[in-house]
Coordinates of N, CA, C and O in Angstrom, one line a residue:
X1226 N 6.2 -3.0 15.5 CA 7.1 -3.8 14.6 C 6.3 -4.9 13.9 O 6.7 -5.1 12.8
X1227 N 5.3 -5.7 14.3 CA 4.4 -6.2 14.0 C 3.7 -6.1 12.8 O 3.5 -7.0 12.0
X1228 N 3.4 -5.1 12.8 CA 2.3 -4.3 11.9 C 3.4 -3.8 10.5 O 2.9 -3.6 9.4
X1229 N 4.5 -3.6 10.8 CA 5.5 -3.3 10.1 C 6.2 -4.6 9.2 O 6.8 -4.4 8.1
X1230 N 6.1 -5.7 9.7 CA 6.6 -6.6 9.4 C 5.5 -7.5 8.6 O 5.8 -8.5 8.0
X1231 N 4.0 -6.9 8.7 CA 2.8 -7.8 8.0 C 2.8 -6.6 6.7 O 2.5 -7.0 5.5
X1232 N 3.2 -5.2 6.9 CA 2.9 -4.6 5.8 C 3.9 -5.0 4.7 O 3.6 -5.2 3.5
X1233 N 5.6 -5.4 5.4 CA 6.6 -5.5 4.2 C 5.8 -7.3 3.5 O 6.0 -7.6 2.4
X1234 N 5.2 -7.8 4.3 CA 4.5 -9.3 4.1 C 4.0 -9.0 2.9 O 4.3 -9.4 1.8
X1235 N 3.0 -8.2 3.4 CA 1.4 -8.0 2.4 C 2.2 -6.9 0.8 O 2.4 -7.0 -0.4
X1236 N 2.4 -6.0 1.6 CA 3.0 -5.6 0.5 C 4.1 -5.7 -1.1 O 4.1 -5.2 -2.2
X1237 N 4.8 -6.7 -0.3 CA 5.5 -7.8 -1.4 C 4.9 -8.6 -2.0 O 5.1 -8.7 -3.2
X1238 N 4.0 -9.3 -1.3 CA 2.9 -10.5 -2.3 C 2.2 -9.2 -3.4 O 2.4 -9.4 -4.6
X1239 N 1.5 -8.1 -3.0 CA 0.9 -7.5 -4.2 C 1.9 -7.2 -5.0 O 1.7 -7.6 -6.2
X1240 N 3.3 -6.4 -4.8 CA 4.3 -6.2 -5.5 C 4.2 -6.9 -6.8 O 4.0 -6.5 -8.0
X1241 N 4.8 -8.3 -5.9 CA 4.7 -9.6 -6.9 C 3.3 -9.7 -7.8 O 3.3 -9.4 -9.0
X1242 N 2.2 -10.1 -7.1 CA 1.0 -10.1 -8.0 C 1.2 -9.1 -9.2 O 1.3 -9.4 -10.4
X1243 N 1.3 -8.0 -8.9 CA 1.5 -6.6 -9.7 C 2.8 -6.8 -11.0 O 2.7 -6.3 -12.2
X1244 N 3.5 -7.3 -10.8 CA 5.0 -7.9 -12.0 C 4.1 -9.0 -12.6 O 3.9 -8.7 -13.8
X1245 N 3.6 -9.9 -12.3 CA 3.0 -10.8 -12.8 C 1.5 -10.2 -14.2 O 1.4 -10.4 -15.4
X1246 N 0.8 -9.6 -13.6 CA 0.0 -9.3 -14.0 C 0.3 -7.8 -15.6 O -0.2 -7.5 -16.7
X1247 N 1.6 -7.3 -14.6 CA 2.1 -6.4 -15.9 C 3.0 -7.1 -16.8 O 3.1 -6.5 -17.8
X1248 N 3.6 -8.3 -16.8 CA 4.0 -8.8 -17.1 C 3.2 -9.9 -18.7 O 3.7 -10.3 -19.7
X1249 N 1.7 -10.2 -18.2 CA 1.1 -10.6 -19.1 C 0.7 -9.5 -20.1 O 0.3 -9.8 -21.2
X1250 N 0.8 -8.3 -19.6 CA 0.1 -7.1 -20.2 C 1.3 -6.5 -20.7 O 1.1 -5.3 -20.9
X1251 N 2.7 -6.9 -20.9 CA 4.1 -6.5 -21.8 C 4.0 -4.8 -21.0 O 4.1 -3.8 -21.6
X1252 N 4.0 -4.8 -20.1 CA 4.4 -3.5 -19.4 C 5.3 -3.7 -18.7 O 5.3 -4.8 -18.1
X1253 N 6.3 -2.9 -18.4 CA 7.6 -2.6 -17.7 C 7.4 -1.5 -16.5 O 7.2 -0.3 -16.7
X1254 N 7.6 -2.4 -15.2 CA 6.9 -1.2 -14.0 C 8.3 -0.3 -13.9 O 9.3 -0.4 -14.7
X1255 N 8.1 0.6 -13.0 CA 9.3 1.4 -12.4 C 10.3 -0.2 -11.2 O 10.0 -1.1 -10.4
X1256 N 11.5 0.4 -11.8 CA 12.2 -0.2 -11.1 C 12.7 0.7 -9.3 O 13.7 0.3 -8.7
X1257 N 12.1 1.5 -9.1 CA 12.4 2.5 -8.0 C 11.6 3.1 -7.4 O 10.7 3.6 -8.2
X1258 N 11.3 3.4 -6.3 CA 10.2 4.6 -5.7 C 10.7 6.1 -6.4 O 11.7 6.6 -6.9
X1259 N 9.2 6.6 -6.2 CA 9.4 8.1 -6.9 C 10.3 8.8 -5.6 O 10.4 8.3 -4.4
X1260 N 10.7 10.0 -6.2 CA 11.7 10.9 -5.7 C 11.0 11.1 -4.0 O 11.6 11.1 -2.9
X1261 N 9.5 11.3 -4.4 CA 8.4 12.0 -3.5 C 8.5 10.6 -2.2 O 8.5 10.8 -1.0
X1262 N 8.5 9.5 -2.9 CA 8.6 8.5 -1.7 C 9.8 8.2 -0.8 O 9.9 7.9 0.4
X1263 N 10.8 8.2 -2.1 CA 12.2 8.3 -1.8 C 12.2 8.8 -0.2 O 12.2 8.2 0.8
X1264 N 12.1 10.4 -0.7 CA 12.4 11.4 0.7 C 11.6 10.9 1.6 O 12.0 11.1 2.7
X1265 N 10.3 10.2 1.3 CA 9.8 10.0 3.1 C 10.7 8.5 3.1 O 10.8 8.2 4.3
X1266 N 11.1 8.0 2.7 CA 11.8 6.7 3.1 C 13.4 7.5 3.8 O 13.8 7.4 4.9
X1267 N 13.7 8.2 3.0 CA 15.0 8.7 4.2 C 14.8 9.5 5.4 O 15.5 9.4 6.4
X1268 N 13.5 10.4 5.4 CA 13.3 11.1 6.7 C 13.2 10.0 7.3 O 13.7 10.2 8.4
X1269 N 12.7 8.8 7.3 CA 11.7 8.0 8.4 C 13.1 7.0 8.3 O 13.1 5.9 8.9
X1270 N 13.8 7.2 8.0 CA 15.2 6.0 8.1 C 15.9 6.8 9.7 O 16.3 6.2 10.7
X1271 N 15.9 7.7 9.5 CA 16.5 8.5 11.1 C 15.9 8.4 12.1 O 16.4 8.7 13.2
X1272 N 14.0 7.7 11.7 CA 14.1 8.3 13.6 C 13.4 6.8 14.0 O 13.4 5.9 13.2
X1273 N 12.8 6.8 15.4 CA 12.4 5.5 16.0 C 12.2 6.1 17.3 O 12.4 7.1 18.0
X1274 N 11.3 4.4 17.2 CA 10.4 4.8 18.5 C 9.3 6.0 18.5 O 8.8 6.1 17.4
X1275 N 8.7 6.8 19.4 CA 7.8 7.8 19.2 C 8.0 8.3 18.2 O 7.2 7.9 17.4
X1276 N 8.9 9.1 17.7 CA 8.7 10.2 16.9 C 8.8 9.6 15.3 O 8.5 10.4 14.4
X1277 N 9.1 8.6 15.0 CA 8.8 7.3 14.1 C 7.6 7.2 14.2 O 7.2 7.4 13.0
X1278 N 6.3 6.8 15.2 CA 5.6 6.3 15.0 C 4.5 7.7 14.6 O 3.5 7.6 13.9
X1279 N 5.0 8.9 15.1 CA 4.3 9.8 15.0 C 4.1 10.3 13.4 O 3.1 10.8 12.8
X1280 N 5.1 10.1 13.1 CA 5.6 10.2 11.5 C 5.0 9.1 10.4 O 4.7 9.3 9.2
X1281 N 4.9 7.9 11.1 CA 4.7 6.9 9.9 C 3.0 6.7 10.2 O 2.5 6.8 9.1
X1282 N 2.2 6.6 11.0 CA 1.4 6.4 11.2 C 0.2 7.3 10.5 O -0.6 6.7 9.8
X1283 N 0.1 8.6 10.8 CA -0.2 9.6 9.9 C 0.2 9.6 8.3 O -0.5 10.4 7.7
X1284 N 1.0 9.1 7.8 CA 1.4 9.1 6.3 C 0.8 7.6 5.6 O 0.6 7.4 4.5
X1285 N 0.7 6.7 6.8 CA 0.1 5.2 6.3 C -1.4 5.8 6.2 O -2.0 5.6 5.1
X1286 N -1.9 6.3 6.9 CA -3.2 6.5 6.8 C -3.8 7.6 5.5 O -4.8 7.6 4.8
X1287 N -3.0 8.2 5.6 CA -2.8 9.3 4.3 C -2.9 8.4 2.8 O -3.6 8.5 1.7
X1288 N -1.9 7.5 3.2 CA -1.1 6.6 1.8 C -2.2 6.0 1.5 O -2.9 6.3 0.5
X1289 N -2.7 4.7 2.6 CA -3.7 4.3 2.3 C -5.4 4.4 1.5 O -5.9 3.8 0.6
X1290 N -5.7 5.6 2.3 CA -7.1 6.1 1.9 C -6.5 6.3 0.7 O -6.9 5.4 -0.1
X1291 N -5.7 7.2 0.2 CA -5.6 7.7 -1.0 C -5.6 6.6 -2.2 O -6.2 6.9 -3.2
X1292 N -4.8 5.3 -2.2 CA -4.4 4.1 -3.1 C -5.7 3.3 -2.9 O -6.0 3.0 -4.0
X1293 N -6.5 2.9 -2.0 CA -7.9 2.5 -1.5 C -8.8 3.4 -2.2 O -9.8 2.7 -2.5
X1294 N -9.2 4.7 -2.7 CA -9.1 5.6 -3.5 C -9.5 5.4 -4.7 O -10.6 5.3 -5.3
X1295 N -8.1 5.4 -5.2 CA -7.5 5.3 -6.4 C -8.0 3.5 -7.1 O -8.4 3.2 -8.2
X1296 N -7.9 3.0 -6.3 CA -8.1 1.3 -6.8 C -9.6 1.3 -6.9 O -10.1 1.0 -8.0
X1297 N -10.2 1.5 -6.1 CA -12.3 2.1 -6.2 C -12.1 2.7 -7.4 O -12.1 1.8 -8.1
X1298 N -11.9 3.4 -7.8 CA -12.0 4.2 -9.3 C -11.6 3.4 -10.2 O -12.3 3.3 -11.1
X1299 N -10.4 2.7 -10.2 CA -9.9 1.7 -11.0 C -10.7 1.0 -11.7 O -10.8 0.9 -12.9
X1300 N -11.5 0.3 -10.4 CA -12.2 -1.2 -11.1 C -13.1 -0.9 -11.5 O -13.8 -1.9 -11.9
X1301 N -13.5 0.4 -11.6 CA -14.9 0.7 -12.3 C -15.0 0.9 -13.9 O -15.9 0.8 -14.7
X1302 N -13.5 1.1 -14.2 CA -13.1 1.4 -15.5 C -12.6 0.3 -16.0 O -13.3 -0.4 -16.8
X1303 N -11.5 -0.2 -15.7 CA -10.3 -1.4 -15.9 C -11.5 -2.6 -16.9 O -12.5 -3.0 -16.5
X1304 N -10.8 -2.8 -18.0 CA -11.3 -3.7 -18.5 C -10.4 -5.2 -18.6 O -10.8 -6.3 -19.0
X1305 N -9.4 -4.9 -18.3 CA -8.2 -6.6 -18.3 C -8.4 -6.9 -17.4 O -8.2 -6.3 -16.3
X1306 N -9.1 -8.3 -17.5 CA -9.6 -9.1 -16.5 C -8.2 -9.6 -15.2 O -8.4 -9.5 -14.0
X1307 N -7.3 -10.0 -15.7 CA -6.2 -9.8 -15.0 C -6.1 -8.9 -14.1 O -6.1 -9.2 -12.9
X1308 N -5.8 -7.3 -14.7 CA -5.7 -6.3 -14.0 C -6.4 -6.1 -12.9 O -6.0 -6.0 -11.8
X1309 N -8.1 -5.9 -13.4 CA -9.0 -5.9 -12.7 C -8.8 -6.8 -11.1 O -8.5 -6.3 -10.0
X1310 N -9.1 -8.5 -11.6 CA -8.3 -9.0 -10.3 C -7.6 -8.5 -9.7 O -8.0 -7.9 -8.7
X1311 N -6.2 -8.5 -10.0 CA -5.5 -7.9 -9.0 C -6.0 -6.6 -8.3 O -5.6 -6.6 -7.1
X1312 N -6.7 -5.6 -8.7 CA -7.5 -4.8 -8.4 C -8.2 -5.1 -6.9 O -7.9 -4.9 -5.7
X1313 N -9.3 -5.6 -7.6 CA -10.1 -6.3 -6.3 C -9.5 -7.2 -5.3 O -10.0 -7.3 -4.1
X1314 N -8.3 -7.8 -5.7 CA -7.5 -9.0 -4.5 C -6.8 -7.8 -3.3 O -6.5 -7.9 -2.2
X1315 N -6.8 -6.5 -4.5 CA -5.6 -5.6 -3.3 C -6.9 -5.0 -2.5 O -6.9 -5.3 -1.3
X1316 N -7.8 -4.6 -2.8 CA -8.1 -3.7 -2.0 C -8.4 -4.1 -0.9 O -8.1 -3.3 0.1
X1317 N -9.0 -5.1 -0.7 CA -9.4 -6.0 0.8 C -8.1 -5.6 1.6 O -8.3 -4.8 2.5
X1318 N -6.7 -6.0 1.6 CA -5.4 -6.2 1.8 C -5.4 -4.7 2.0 O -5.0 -4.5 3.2
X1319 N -5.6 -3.5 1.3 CA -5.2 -2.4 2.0 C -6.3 -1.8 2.6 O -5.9 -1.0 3.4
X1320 N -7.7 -1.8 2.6 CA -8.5 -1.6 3.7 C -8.6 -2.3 5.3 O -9.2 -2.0 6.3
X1321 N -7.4 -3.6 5.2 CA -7.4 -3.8 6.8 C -5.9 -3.1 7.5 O -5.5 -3.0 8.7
X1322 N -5.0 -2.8 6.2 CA -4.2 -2.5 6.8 C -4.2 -0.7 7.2 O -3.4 -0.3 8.0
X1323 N -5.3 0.1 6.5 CA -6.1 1.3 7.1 C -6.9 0.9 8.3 O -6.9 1.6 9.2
X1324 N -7.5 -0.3 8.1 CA -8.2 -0.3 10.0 C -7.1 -0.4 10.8 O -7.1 0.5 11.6
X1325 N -6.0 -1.4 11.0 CA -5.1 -1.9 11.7 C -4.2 -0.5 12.1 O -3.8 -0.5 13.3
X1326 N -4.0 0.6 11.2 CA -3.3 1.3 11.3 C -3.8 2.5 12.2 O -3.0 3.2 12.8
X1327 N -5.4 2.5 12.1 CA -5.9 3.7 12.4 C -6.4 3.4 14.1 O -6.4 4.2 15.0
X1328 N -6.7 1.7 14.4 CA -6.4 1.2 15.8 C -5.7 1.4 16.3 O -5.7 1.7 17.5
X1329 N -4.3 1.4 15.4 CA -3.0 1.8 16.7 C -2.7 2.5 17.1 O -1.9 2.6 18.1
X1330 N -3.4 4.1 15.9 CA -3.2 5.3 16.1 C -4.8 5.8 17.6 O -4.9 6.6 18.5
X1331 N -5.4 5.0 17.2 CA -6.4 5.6 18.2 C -5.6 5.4 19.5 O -5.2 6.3 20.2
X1332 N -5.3 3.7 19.8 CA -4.4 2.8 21.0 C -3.5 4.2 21.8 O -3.6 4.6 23.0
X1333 N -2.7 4.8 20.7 CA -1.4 5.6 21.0 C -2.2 6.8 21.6 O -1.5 7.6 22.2
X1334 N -3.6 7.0 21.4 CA -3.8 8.5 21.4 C -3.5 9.7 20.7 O -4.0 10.8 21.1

């Protein structure tokens, strides 16, 4: 729950950073998760406890690497110094929430 409660933390401040930063750059984000996220947000609304953790823990680590990824490739290109920041501010923020995640998965066995 912990760990759940620092991601909805961490992940709303970039959110925000993210509106902010599109916002100087006259871009208009999605107001919604895609369809693709949608459906893991309703499967994982049903369950709890084990079979919750078995489920979300494997998909954070999935999520992660891949956006941690994706952002490494970013900043190599990205020329809006804005952008770019926000860039570099996330990635710190989602490489501990891949260590943090992959501890608890080791913890759990």
């Amino acid at each position: 729950k912990d760990f759940g409660n620092q991601m909805v933390k961490d992940h709303s401040k970039i959110n925000d950073n993210l509106k902010e930063v599109a916002g100087k750059m006259n871009v208009t984000l999605p107001d919604k998760v895609s369809a693709k996220h949608h459906a893991t947000i309703e499967k994982m609304a049903g369950m709890s406890g084990a079979a919750f953790d078995k489920a979300y823990v494997p998909a954070m680590v999935k999520d992660h690497e891949m956006d941690i990824a994706e952002f490494e490739k970013a900043d190599k290109t990205v020329k809006n110094p804005d952008l770019k920041k926000f860039i570099e501010d996330s990635i710190p923020m989602m490489k501990d929430h891949l260590e943090k995640i992959k501890k608890f998965d080791q913890a759990k066995g």
